[in-house]
Short mmCIF file of C-alpha atoms in Angstrom, two decimals:
data_model
loop_
_atom_site.label_atom_id
_atom_site.label_comp_id
_atom_site.label_asym_id
_atom_site.label_seq_id
_atom_site.Cartn_x
_atom_site.Cartn_y
_atom_site.Cartn_z
CA MET A 1 -33.07 -64.31 -34.16
CA LYS A 2 -33.36 -68.33 -33.46
CA THR A 3 -35.81 -68.33 -30.11
CA GLY A 4 -35.78 -71.36 -27.80
CA ARG A 5 -36.59 -71.91 -24.52
CA ASN A 6 -37.78 -69.72 -21.50
CA ILE A 7 -35.72 -68.92 -18.83
CA GLU A 8 -38.07 -71.12 -16.22
CA GLU A 9 -37.57 -74.19 -18.85
CA LEU A 10 -33.71 -73.56 -19.07
CA GLY A 11 -33.80 -73.40 -15.40
CA LYS A 12 -35.89 -77.26 -15.15
CA GLU A 13 -33.24 -78.29 -18.04
CA LEU A 14 -30.26 -77.70 -16.47
CA LEU A 15 -31.24 -78.99 -12.89
CA ARG A 16 -32.57 -81.80 -14.25
CA GLN A 17 -29.48 -82.52 -15.96
CA ARG A 18 -27.40 -81.16 -13.25
CA GLN A 19 -29.57 -84.22 -10.71
CA ILE A 20 -29.07 -87.34 -13.61
CA ARG A 21 -25.58 -86.81 -15.15
CA LYS A 22 -22.37 -88.38 -14.10
CA ASP A 23 -18.87 -88.12 -14.77
CA PHE A 24 -16.11 -90.71 -14.23
CA VAL A 25 -12.45 -90.57 -14.78
CA ALA A 26 -11.21 -94.39 -15.51
CA ASP A 27 -7.78 -96.06 -17.04
CA THR A 28 -8.91 -96.59 -20.02
CA ARG A 29 -7.77 -100.50 -19.39
CA CYS A 30 -11.14 -100.16 -17.55
CA ILE A 31 -12.84 -99.54 -20.96
CA ASP A 32 -14.61 -102.13 -23.37
CA ILE A 33 -16.99 -101.18 -26.43
CA ASP A 34 -19.80 -103.67 -27.46
CA THR A 35 -20.96 -102.52 -30.91
CA ASP A 36 -24.40 -104.43 -32.24
CA GLU A 37 -24.86 -105.48 -36.10
CA TYR A 38 -26.83 -102.15 -36.25
CA GLY A 39 -23.63 -99.12 -35.18
CA THR A 40 -24.57 -98.71 -31.52
CA SER A 41 -21.65 -99.11 -29.03
CA THR A 42 -22.38 -100.06 -25.71
CA MET A 43 -19.55 -98.87 -23.23
CA HIS A 44 -18.81 -100.50 -20.26
CA LEU A 45 -17.31 -98.72 -17.42
CA ALA A 46 -15.16 -101.51 -14.53
CA LEU A 47 -16.41 -99.20 -11.87
CA ASN A 48 -14.95 -100.94 -7.86
CA ASP A 49 -16.88 -104.03 -7.76
CA ASP A 50 -19.32 -102.93 -10.68
CA VAL A 51 -19.76 -102.15 -14.59
CA MET A 52 -21.76 -99.33 -15.73
CA ASP A 53 -23.62 -99.52 -19.21
CA PHE A 54 -23.76 -96.50 -21.37
CA LYS A 55 -24.50 -96.00 -24.88
CA LEU A 56 -22.36 -93.82 -27.11
CA ASP A 57 -23.78 -90.50 -28.42
CA ASP A 58 -22.12 -89.45 -32.18
CA LEU A 59 -19.61 -86.85 -30.63
CA ALA A 60 -18.25 -89.49 -28.22
CA HIS A 61 -17.19 -91.85 -31.04
CA SER A 62 -16.25 -88.78 -32.93
CA GLN A 63 -13.36 -88.17 -29.75
CA ILE A 64 -12.73 -91.90 -29.76
CA ALA A 65 -11.48 -91.53 -33.06
CA GLY A 66 -10.17 -88.67 -32.21
CA ARG A 67 -8.06 -89.91 -29.55
CA LEU A 68 -6.67 -92.92 -31.31
CA GLN A 69 -6.21 -91.64 -34.57
CA ILE A 70 -8.73 -93.58 -36.21
CA PRO A 71 -9.85 -91.54 -39.85
CA PHE A 72 -13.63 -91.15 -38.64
CA LYS A 73 -14.64 -92.10 -42.41
CA TYR A 74 -13.27 -95.18 -41.75
CA TYR A 75 -14.22 -95.81 -38.11
CA ASN A 76 -17.86 -95.06 -39.33
CA ARG A 77 -16.91 -97.46 -42.43
CA MET A 78 -16.28 -100.34 -39.31
CA ARG A 79 -19.01 -99.19 -36.95
CA MET A 80 -21.48 -99.75 -39.78
CA THR A 81 -20.06 -103.43 -41.29
CA ASN A 82 -17.59 -104.29 -39.34
CA PRO A 83 -18.35 -103.94 -35.87
CA ALA A 84 -16.59 -106.64 -33.98
CA LEU A 85 -13.56 -104.80 -36.24
CA LEU A 86 -14.28 -101.31 -34.64
CA ASP A 87 -14.46 -103.09 -30.68
CA THR A 88 -11.16 -104.52 -30.95
CA ASN A 89 -9.76 -101.69 -32.30
CA ILE A 90 -10.64 -99.47 -29.37
CA ASN A 91 -10.23 -101.59 -26.81
CA ASN A 92 -6.96 -103.63 -28.37
CA TRP A 93 -5.31 -99.85 -28.21
CA PHE A 94 -7.00 -99.10 -24.76
CA LYS A 95 -4.99 -101.41 -23.27
CA LYS A 96 -1.70 -101.36 -25.48
CA THR A 97 -1.60 -97.32 -24.34
CA PRO A 98 -3.62 -96.80 -21.12
CA GLU A 99 -5.17 -93.78 -20.32
CA LYS A 100 -7.05 -91.27 -17.87
CA ARG A 101 -9.90 -90.25 -19.69
CA MET A 102 -12.63 -87.80 -18.45
CA VAL A 103 -16.23 -89.94 -19.27
CA ARG A 104 -18.80 -87.60 -19.24
CA THR A 105 -22.83 -88.82 -19.50
CA LEU A 106 -26.46 -88.67 -19.00
CA ASP A 107 -29.42 -90.02 -19.40
CA ASN A 108 -26.89 -92.94 -20.04
CA ARG A 109 -25.00 -92.27 -23.18
CA VAL A 110 -21.65 -91.27 -23.35
CA ARG A 111 -22.25 -87.55 -24.28
CA ALA A 112 -17.96 -86.68 -24.12
CA PHE A 113 -14.71 -89.32 -23.81
CA LEU A 114 -12.46 -85.68 -22.26
CA SER A 115 -8.66 -85.55 -21.36
CA ASP A 116 -9.08 -86.14 -17.08
CA ARG A 117 -7.47 -82.19 -17.69
CA TYR A 118 -10.82 -81.02 -18.86
CA ARG A 119 -12.17 -77.77 -16.74
CA ARG A 120 -15.46 -79.24 -15.97
CA LEU A 121 -17.01 -75.49 -16.34
CA ASP A 122 -20.96 -76.75 -15.72
CA ASN A 123 -23.80 -74.88 -17.52
CA LEU A 124 -25.76 -74.48 -14.17
CA GLU A 125 -23.06 -72.59 -12.67
CA LEU A 126 -22.29 -70.78 -15.38
CA ALA A 127 -26.13 -69.49 -15.52
CA THR A 128 -26.67 -69.30 -11.88
CA THR A 129 -23.63 -66.82 -12.05
CA VAL A 130 -24.17 -64.57 -15.15
CA LEU A 131 -28.12 -64.81 -14.37
CA PRO A 132 -28.20 -62.36 -11.68
CA ILE A 133 -26.21 -60.15 -13.21
CA ILE A 134 -28.10 -59.77 -16.28
CA GLN A 135 -30.85 -59.23 -13.51
CA GLN A 136 -29.01 -56.39 -12.48
CA MET A 137 -27.89 -54.30 -16.23
CA LYS A 138 -29.97 -51.82 -16.83
CA GLY A 139 -32.23 -52.20 -19.45
CA ALA A 140 -31.18 -55.49 -20.42
CA GLN A 141 -33.17 -59.03 -21.13
CA VAL A 142 -32.71 -62.13 -22.21
CA ILE A 143 -34.41 -62.38 -25.76
CA SER A 144 -33.07 -66.19 -26.72
CA CYS A 145 -31.94 -69.39 -23.96
CA GLU A 146 -31.38 -73.33 -24.93
CA VAL A 147 -29.45 -75.77 -23.91
CA THR A 148 -28.99 -78.30 -26.84
CA ASP A 149 -26.34 -82.17 -26.69
CA THR A 150 -23.37 -79.62 -27.08
CA HIS A 151 -23.91 -76.43 -26.10
CA MET A 152 -26.26 -73.51 -23.58
CA TYR A 153 -26.23 -70.10 -24.63
CA LEU A 154 -27.44 -66.86 -23.18
CA LYS A 155 -28.02 -64.35 -25.66
CA VAL A 156 -29.16 -61.46 -24.22
CA ILE A 157 -29.69 -57.64 -25.94
CA ASN A 158 -29.70 -53.95 -24.14
CA LYS A 159 -32.62 -51.45 -25.10
CA ARG A 160 -31.10 -48.93 -23.52
CA LEU A 161 -27.95 -49.02 -26.18
CA LYS A 162 -29.19 -48.12 -29.55
CA THR A 163 -28.92 -46.42 -32.60
CA GLU A 164 -30.54 -46.32 -35.79
CA LEU A 165 -28.70 -47.66 -39.74
CA ALA A 166 -31.60 -45.44 -41.25
CA VAL A 167 -35.22 -44.30 -40.69
CA ASN A 168 -36.61 -46.45 -38.42
CA ASP A 169 -34.11 -49.12 -38.76
CA ILE A 170 -32.91 -49.44 -35.06
CA VAL A 171 -30.04 -51.45 -33.85
CA GLN A 172 -29.47 -52.52 -30.69
CA ALA A 173 -26.74 -54.21 -28.67
CA GLY A 174 -26.75 -57.28 -26.67
CA PHE A 175 -23.29 -60.45 -26.07
CA VAL A 176 -23.96 -64.43 -26.68
CA ILE A 177 -22.58 -66.19 -23.44
CA SER A 178 -21.91 -69.51 -24.52
CA ASN A 179 -20.35 -73.10 -23.06
CA SER A 180 -19.91 -76.58 -24.15
CA GLU A 181 -19.92 -79.57 -21.37
CA VAL A 182 -18.89 -81.47 -23.64
CA GLY A 183 -15.08 -80.25 -25.28
CA LEU A 184 -16.77 -78.02 -28.32
CA GLY A 185 -15.32 -74.80 -27.57
CA SER A 186 -14.10 -72.75 -25.14
CA LEU A 187 -16.40 -70.68 -22.24
CA LYS A 188 -17.28 -66.97 -24.74
CA VAL A 189 -18.77 -64.12 -24.36
CA GLU A 190 -19.28 -62.59 -27.73
CA PRO A 191 -20.46 -58.66 -28.69
CA LEU A 192 -24.14 -59.21 -30.35
CA VAL A 193 -25.82 -56.45 -32.82
CA TYR A 194 -29.55 -56.98 -33.12
CA ARG A 195 -31.71 -55.18 -35.75
CA LEU A 196 -35.37 -55.19 -34.90
CA VAL A 197 -36.59 -54.67 -38.75
CA CYS A 198 -36.28 -57.96 -38.83
CA LYS A 199 -35.32 -59.75 -35.72
CA ASN A 200 -31.56 -60.60 -36.97
CA GLY A 201 -29.13 -61.22 -34.51
CA LEU A 202 -25.49 -60.87 -35.56
CA ILE A 203 -23.40 -62.09 -34.13
CA VAL A 204 -19.82 -59.73 -34.16
CA LYS A 205 -16.27 -61.90 -34.19
CA ASP A 206 -14.57 -58.91 -32.71
CA TYR A 207 -14.10 -58.26 -28.73
CA THR A 208 -15.32 -61.73 -27.91
CA GLN A 209 -14.17 -63.01 -24.50
CA LYS A 210 -13.17 -66.48 -24.24
CA LYS A 211 -12.27 -68.87 -21.01
CA TYR A 212 -10.67 -72.26 -22.11
CA HIS A 213 -12.17 -75.59 -19.96
CA VAL A 214 -8.42 -76.40 -18.89
CA GLY A 215 -8.12 -77.43 -15.07
CA ARG A 216 -5.03 -79.61 -13.09
CA GLN A 217 -4.97 -83.27 -13.86
CA ILE A 218 -7.13 -85.02 -11.61
CA GLU A 219 -4.97 -87.60 -9.13
CA ASN A 220 -5.88 -91.09 -10.05
CA ASP A 221 -4.67 -94.92 -10.44
CA ASP A 222 -5.29 -97.13 -12.55
CA THR A 223 -8.96 -97.83 -11.71
CA ALA A 224 -12.50 -95.21 -12.16
CA TYR A 225 -14.10 -93.98 -9.83
CA GLU A 226 -16.85 -91.28 -10.40
CA ILE A 227 -16.32 -87.46 -9.59
CA TYR A 228 -19.48 -85.25 -8.37
CA SER A 229 -19.73 -81.53 -8.86
CA ASP A 230 -19.21 -79.71 -5.60
CA GLU A 231 -15.73 -80.69 -6.65
CA THR A 232 -16.37 -77.83 -9.28
CA LEU A 233 -16.65 -75.21 -6.37
CA LYS A 234 -13.29 -75.75 -4.73
CA ALA A 235 -11.42 -72.22 -4.07
CA ASP A 236 -9.92 -71.85 -7.34
CA ASP A 237 -12.95 -72.68 -9.67
CA LYS A 238 -15.27 -69.59 -7.28
CA ALA A 239 -12.21 -66.99 -8.55
CA PHE A 240 -13.05 -68.35 -12.17
CA PHE A 241 -17.07 -67.75 -12.30
CA MET A 242 -15.72 -64.29 -10.50
CA LYS A 243 -13.36 -62.99 -13.33
CA VAL A 244 -16.86 -64.61 -15.55
CA GLU A 245 -18.99 -62.72 -13.83
CA ASP A 246 -16.62 -59.76 -14.24
CA THR A 247 -16.79 -60.20 -17.94
CA VAL A 248 -20.67 -59.94 -18.46
CA ARG A 249 -20.59 -56.61 -16.47
CA THR A 250 -18.39 -55.63 -19.13
CA ALA A 251 -19.63 -57.32 -22.03
CA ILE A 252 -21.86 -53.87 -23.75
CA ASP A 253 -19.57 -51.61 -24.65
CA GLU A 254 -20.48 -48.41 -25.95
CA THR A 255 -17.29 -47.11 -27.79
CA LYS A 256 -16.79 -51.30 -29.29
CA PHE A 257 -21.02 -51.04 -30.33
CA ASN A 258 -20.54 -47.88 -32.29
CA LEU A 259 -17.48 -49.24 -34.14
CA THR A 260 -19.68 -51.98 -34.90
CA VAL A 261 -22.79 -49.64 -36.49
CA GLU A 262 -19.80 -48.07 -38.51
CA LYS A 263 -18.51 -51.12 -40.40
CA LEU A 264 -22.33 -52.16 -40.36
CA MET A 265 -23.06 -48.39 -42.69
CA ALA A 266 -20.05 -49.03 -44.36
CA ALA A 267 -20.87 -52.07 -45.95
CA LYS A 268 -23.65 -50.77 -47.58
CA GLY A 269 -21.25 -49.06 -49.71
CA GLN A 270 -19.40 -52.65 -50.71
CA THR A 271 -20.80 -54.31 -53.54
CA THR A 272 -21.50 -57.98 -53.52
CA GLY A 273 -22.05 -58.11 -57.53
CA SER A 274 -24.61 -57.93 -60.21
CA ASP A 275 -25.52 -61.76 -59.95
CA PRO A 276 -26.61 -62.91 -56.51
CA ILE A 277 -26.57 -66.04 -57.42
CA LYS A 278 -23.02 -66.27 -57.76
CA THR A 279 -21.99 -64.47 -55.02
CA VAL A 280 -24.31 -67.57 -52.87
CA GLU A 281 -22.87 -70.49 -54.35
CA LEU A 282 -19.81 -68.99 -53.25
CA LEU A 283 -20.28 -67.98 -49.80
CA ALA A 284 -21.66 -71.38 -49.54
CA ASP A 285 -18.50 -73.35 -50.71
CA LYS A 286 -16.28 -70.96 -48.83
CA TYR A 287 -18.20 -71.24 -45.62
CA ILE A 288 -19.28 -74.90 -46.42
CA LEU A 289 -23.29 -74.51 -46.02
CA ASN A 290 -25.63 -77.62 -47.04
CA LYS A 291 -27.59 -76.70 -49.71
CA ASN A 292 -31.04 -75.93 -47.62
CA GLU A 293 -28.55 -73.21 -46.20
CA GLU A 294 -27.77 -71.94 -49.53
CA ALA A 295 -31.12 -71.53 -50.85
CA GLY A 296 -32.60 -69.86 -47.80
CA ILE A 297 -29.61 -67.53 -47.95
CA LEU A 298 -30.29 -66.73 -51.36
CA ARG A 299 -34.30 -66.73 -50.79
CA HIS A 300 -33.50 -63.79 -48.19
CA PHE A 301 -30.77 -62.32 -50.47
CA ILE A 302 -32.96 -61.82 -53.34
CA MET A 303 -36.53 -60.86 -51.39
CA ALA A 304 -33.99 -57.73 -49.75
CA ASN A 305 -33.22 -56.23 -53.69
CA ASP A 306 -29.61 -55.36 -51.90
CA ASN A 307 -26.36 -56.71 -53.68
CA SER A 308 -24.23 -54.85 -51.03
CA ALA A 309 -22.29 -56.66 -48.39
CA PHE A 310 -25.12 -55.16 -45.97
CA GLY A 311 -27.98 -56.80 -48.03
CA LEU A 312 -25.75 -60.32 -47.51
CA ILE A 313 -25.34 -59.85 -44.00
CA ASN A 314 -28.74 -59.66 -43.38
CA ALA A 315 -29.69 -62.78 -45.79
CA VAL A 316 -27.36 -64.98 -43.66
CA THR A 317 -28.85 -63.81 -40.51
CA LYS A 318 -32.32 -63.43 -41.73
CA ALA A 319 -31.64 -67.36 -42.72
CA SER A 320 -30.14 -68.08 -39.86
CA GLN A 321 -33.81 -68.34 -38.18
CA ASP A 322 -34.84 -71.15 -40.96
CA ILE A 323 -33.11 -74.10 -39.95
CA ASP A 324 -33.88 -75.95 -37.10
CA ASP A 325 -30.72 -76.73 -35.37
CA TYR A 326 -29.99 -73.80 -32.51
CA ASN A 327 -25.95 -74.78 -32.26
CA ARG A 328 -26.67 -74.18 -36.31
CA ALA A 329 -28.78 -71.35 -36.72
CA THR A 330 -26.13 -70.02 -34.05
CA GLU A 331 -23.39 -70.38 -37.06
CA LEU A 332 -24.78 -68.79 -38.96
CA GLU A 333 -25.69 -65.19 -36.75
CA ARG A 334 -21.04 -65.96 -35.97
CA LEU A 335 -21.30 -66.12 -39.87
CA GLY A 336 -22.64 -62.80 -40.58
CA GLY A 337 -19.88 -61.16 -38.40
CA GLU A 338 -17.53 -63.47 -40.20
CA ILE A 339 -18.74 -61.17 -43.16
CA LEU A 340 -18.71 -57.80 -41.21
CA ALA A 341 -15.02 -58.54 -39.86
CA ASP A 342 -12.92 -58.29 -43.35
CA THR A 343 -10.95 -55.26 -43.57
CA VAL A 344 -11.93 -55.36 -47.16
CA PRO A 345 -15.57 -56.26 -49.13
CA CYS A 346 -15.90 -59.10 -48.72
CA ILE A 347 -17.47 -59.83 -52.41
CA LEU A 348 -16.22 -58.16 -55.50
CA LEU A 349 -16.75 -58.22 -58.87
CA ASP A 350 -14.38 -58.44 -61.41
CA THR A 351 -13.99 -57.28 -65.00
CA LYS A 352 -15.23 -60.61 -66.67
CA ARG A 353 -17.44 -62.18 -63.33
CA SER A 354 -18.22 -62.65 -59.76
CA VAL A 355 -15.57 -63.35 -57.50
CA MET A 356 -14.77 -64.08 -54.09
CA LYS A 357 -12.01 -62.32 -52.57
CA ASP A 358 -10.07 -64.03 -50.72
CA ILE A 359 -10.21 -63.76 -47.21
CA THR A 360 -8.85 -64.91 -44.25
CA PRO A 361 -10.69 -68.11 -43.42
CA PRO A 362 -13.04 -68.66 -40.39
CA GLN A 363 -12.19 -69.94 -37.49
CA ASN A 364 -13.80 -73.05 -36.39
CA LYS A 365 -16.22 -71.87 -33.22
CA LEU A 366 -16.78 -75.51 -32.75
CA ALA A 367 -12.79 -76.72 -32.46
CA VAL A 368 -12.58 -78.79 -29.85
CA ASP A 369 -10.86 -77.78 -26.99
CA GLY A 370 -7.04 -78.73 -26.01
CA ALA A 371 -8.14 -80.69 -22.83
CA ALA A 372 -10.79 -82.49 -24.67
CA TYR A 373 -8.42 -84.51 -26.32
#
């Protein structure tokens, strides 16, 4: 499993972000976009008698393009080759089809362009809620945590709930808590299986608990104004985080852990065929892996000399540790769970050639919540 910050570093970063972030609800007629010749865009936000300027992150660009129904490939083409045309498109539609949007900023950059119904389930409140619960769990330990531009992660194991897959091959139960403040998915609590021999983390697809960022529409007129953190502490938000506490308390379930272990044991008897190169090529094509990810999985698959579905799962989760980006590394841990979740062998050997059996496509874990748009 890829490691990130320690708990102290995570806490400091969450506090830093809380102190400098700014969130606004704005009528789009109060917004003007200006893009320079290098493709760098600035949002000018008219706030009462003042104008505040923020650079646009790539995610904010994609959310604006999606909201205005401008194909993102064409959007980026305008951005890089004809920025004036891009600005004309955005500003024209902002004025012609006005609506209220939530604009989330950090470090003087627009990090998200969301619905005014987007519910701010923020990382600091989440961490403050769940960390004391984790500390009360006997045997529980946060083994990896991180806050990225788009997500916060807490990965927890329980050393007291474990079993052997084979002699000296021990797995422990755990869970992953993840949240996005910028519209890239729900607040999730997902089961985790941690294999000690190789320090691989497998995020289990089954039994995931989700809480969506959908709230009440914020009352507002045709202006823009800043919204503050204390608004997230209303009674309904407190009640929401009490539900999160309950979810975390029951996140490690012995019965569900044993069912997952049984699936892992069964995967040892599921062959992927005799051609590991073809197997990984098909996997990469199905799950849209890049060349470096494909090469890393193939390397670990061949080195382990295990052509079973279990071997493929472990090659995927092992390769996650080689990836620099924490978000993407976590996605590969989820991909291991996607393969495990299939009720029939994920990879089957045809009589003439290796083929991947058609299974249900993976859910896009980075899909934007409904309220984001």
